C-alpha positions as a Markdown table, in Angstrom:
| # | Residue | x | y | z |
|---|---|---|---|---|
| 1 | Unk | 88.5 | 21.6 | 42.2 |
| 2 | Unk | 85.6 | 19.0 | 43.1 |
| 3 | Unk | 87.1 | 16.1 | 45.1 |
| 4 | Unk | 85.4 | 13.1 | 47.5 |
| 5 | Unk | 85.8 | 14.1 | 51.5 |
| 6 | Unk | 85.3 | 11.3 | 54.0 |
| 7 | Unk | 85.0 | 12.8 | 57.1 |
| 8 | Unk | 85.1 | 11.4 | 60.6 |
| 9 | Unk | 81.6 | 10.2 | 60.7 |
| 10 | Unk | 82.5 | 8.5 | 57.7 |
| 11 | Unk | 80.3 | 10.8 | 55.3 |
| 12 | Unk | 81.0 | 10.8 | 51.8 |
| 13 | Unk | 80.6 | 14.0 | 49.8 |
| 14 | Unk | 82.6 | 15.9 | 47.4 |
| 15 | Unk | 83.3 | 19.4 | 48.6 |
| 16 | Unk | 85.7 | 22.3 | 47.0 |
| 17 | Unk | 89.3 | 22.3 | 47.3 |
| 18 | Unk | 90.7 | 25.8 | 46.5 |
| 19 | Unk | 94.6 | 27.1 | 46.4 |
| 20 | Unk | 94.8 | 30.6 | 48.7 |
| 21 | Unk | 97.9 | 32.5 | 48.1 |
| 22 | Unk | 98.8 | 34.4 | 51.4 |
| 23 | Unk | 101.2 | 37.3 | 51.8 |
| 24 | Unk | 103.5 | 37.3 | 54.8 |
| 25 | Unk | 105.5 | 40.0 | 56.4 |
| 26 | Unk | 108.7 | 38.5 | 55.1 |
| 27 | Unk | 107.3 | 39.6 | 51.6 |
| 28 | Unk | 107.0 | 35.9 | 50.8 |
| 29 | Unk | 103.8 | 34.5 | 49.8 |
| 30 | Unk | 102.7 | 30.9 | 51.4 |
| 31 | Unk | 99.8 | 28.7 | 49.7 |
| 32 | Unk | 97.2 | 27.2 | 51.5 |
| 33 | Unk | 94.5 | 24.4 | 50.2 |
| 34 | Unk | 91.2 | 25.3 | 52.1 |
| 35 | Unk | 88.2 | 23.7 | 51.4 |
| 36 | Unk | 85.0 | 25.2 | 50.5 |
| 37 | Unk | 81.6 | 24.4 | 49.8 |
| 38 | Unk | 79.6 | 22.3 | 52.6 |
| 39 | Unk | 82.4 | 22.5 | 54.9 |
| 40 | Unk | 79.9 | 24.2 | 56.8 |
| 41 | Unk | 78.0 | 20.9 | 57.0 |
| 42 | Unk | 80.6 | 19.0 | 57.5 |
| 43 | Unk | 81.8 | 21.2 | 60.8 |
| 44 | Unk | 78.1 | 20.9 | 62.0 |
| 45 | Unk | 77.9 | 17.0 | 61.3 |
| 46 | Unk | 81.3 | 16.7 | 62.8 |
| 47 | Unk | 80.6 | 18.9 | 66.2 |
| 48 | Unk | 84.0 | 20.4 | 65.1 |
| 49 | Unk | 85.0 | 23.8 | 67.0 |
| 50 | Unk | 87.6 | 26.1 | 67.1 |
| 51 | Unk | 90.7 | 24.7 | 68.5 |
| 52 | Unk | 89.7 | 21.1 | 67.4 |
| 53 | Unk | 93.1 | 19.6 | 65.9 |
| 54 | Unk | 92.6 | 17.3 | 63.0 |
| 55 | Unk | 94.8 | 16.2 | 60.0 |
| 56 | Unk | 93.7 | 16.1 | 56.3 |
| 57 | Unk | 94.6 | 12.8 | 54.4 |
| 58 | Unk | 95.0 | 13.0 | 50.7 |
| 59 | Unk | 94.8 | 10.5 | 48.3 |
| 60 | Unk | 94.1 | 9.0 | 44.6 |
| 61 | Unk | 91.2 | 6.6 | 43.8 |
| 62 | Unk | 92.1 | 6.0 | 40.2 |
| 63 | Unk | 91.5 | 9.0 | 38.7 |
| 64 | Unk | 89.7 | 11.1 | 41.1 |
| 65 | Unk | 91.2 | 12.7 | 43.9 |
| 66 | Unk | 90.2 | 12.3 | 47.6 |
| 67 | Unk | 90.6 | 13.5 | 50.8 |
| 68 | Unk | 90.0 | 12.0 | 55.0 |
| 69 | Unk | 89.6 | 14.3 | 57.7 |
| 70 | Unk | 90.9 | 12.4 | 60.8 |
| 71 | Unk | 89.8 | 14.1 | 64.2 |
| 72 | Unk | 93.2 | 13.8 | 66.2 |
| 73 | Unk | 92.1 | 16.1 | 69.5 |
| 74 | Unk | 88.5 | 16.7 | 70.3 |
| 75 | Unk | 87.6 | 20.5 | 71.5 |
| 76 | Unk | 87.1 | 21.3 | 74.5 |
| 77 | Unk | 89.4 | 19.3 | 77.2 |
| 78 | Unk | 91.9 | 17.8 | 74.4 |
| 79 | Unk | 92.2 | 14.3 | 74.9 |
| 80 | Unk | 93.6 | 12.4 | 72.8 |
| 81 | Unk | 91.1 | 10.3 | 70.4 |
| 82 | Unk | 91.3 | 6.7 | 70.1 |
């Protein structure tokens, strides 16, 4: 599904939001939202590495859903962001 992503440079764009269905050992199956499509982009724009600690906000505007990436931790020394 197509929805809006504001990201922490405050880009808008809409980007793919897919469900992945993942096995565990347990036999039990967790689901996962990933997004897709210029998330590529948005890591470049973003200067987001491995290990970079953010939280994805979701959220309605009217019809059309929306999601905020909020950088929490940036990579590599993990201070805290203000």
């Amino acid at each position: 599904m197509s929805v809006t992503l504001i990201d922490p440079s405050r880009e808008i764009c809409k980007i793919n939001m897919r469900k992945w269905y993942m096995n565990k050992d347990n036999g039990k199956t967790n689901l996962s939202y990933v997004l897709v499509t210029y998330w590529n982009e948005v890591v470049r724009r973003n200067a987001l590495k491995r290990g970079t600690l953010v939280q994805l906000w979701k959220f309605r505007k009217g019809e059309d859903l929306c999601v905020a990436l909020k950088l929490l931790r940036n990579h590599p020394n993990g201070d805290l962001l203000k």
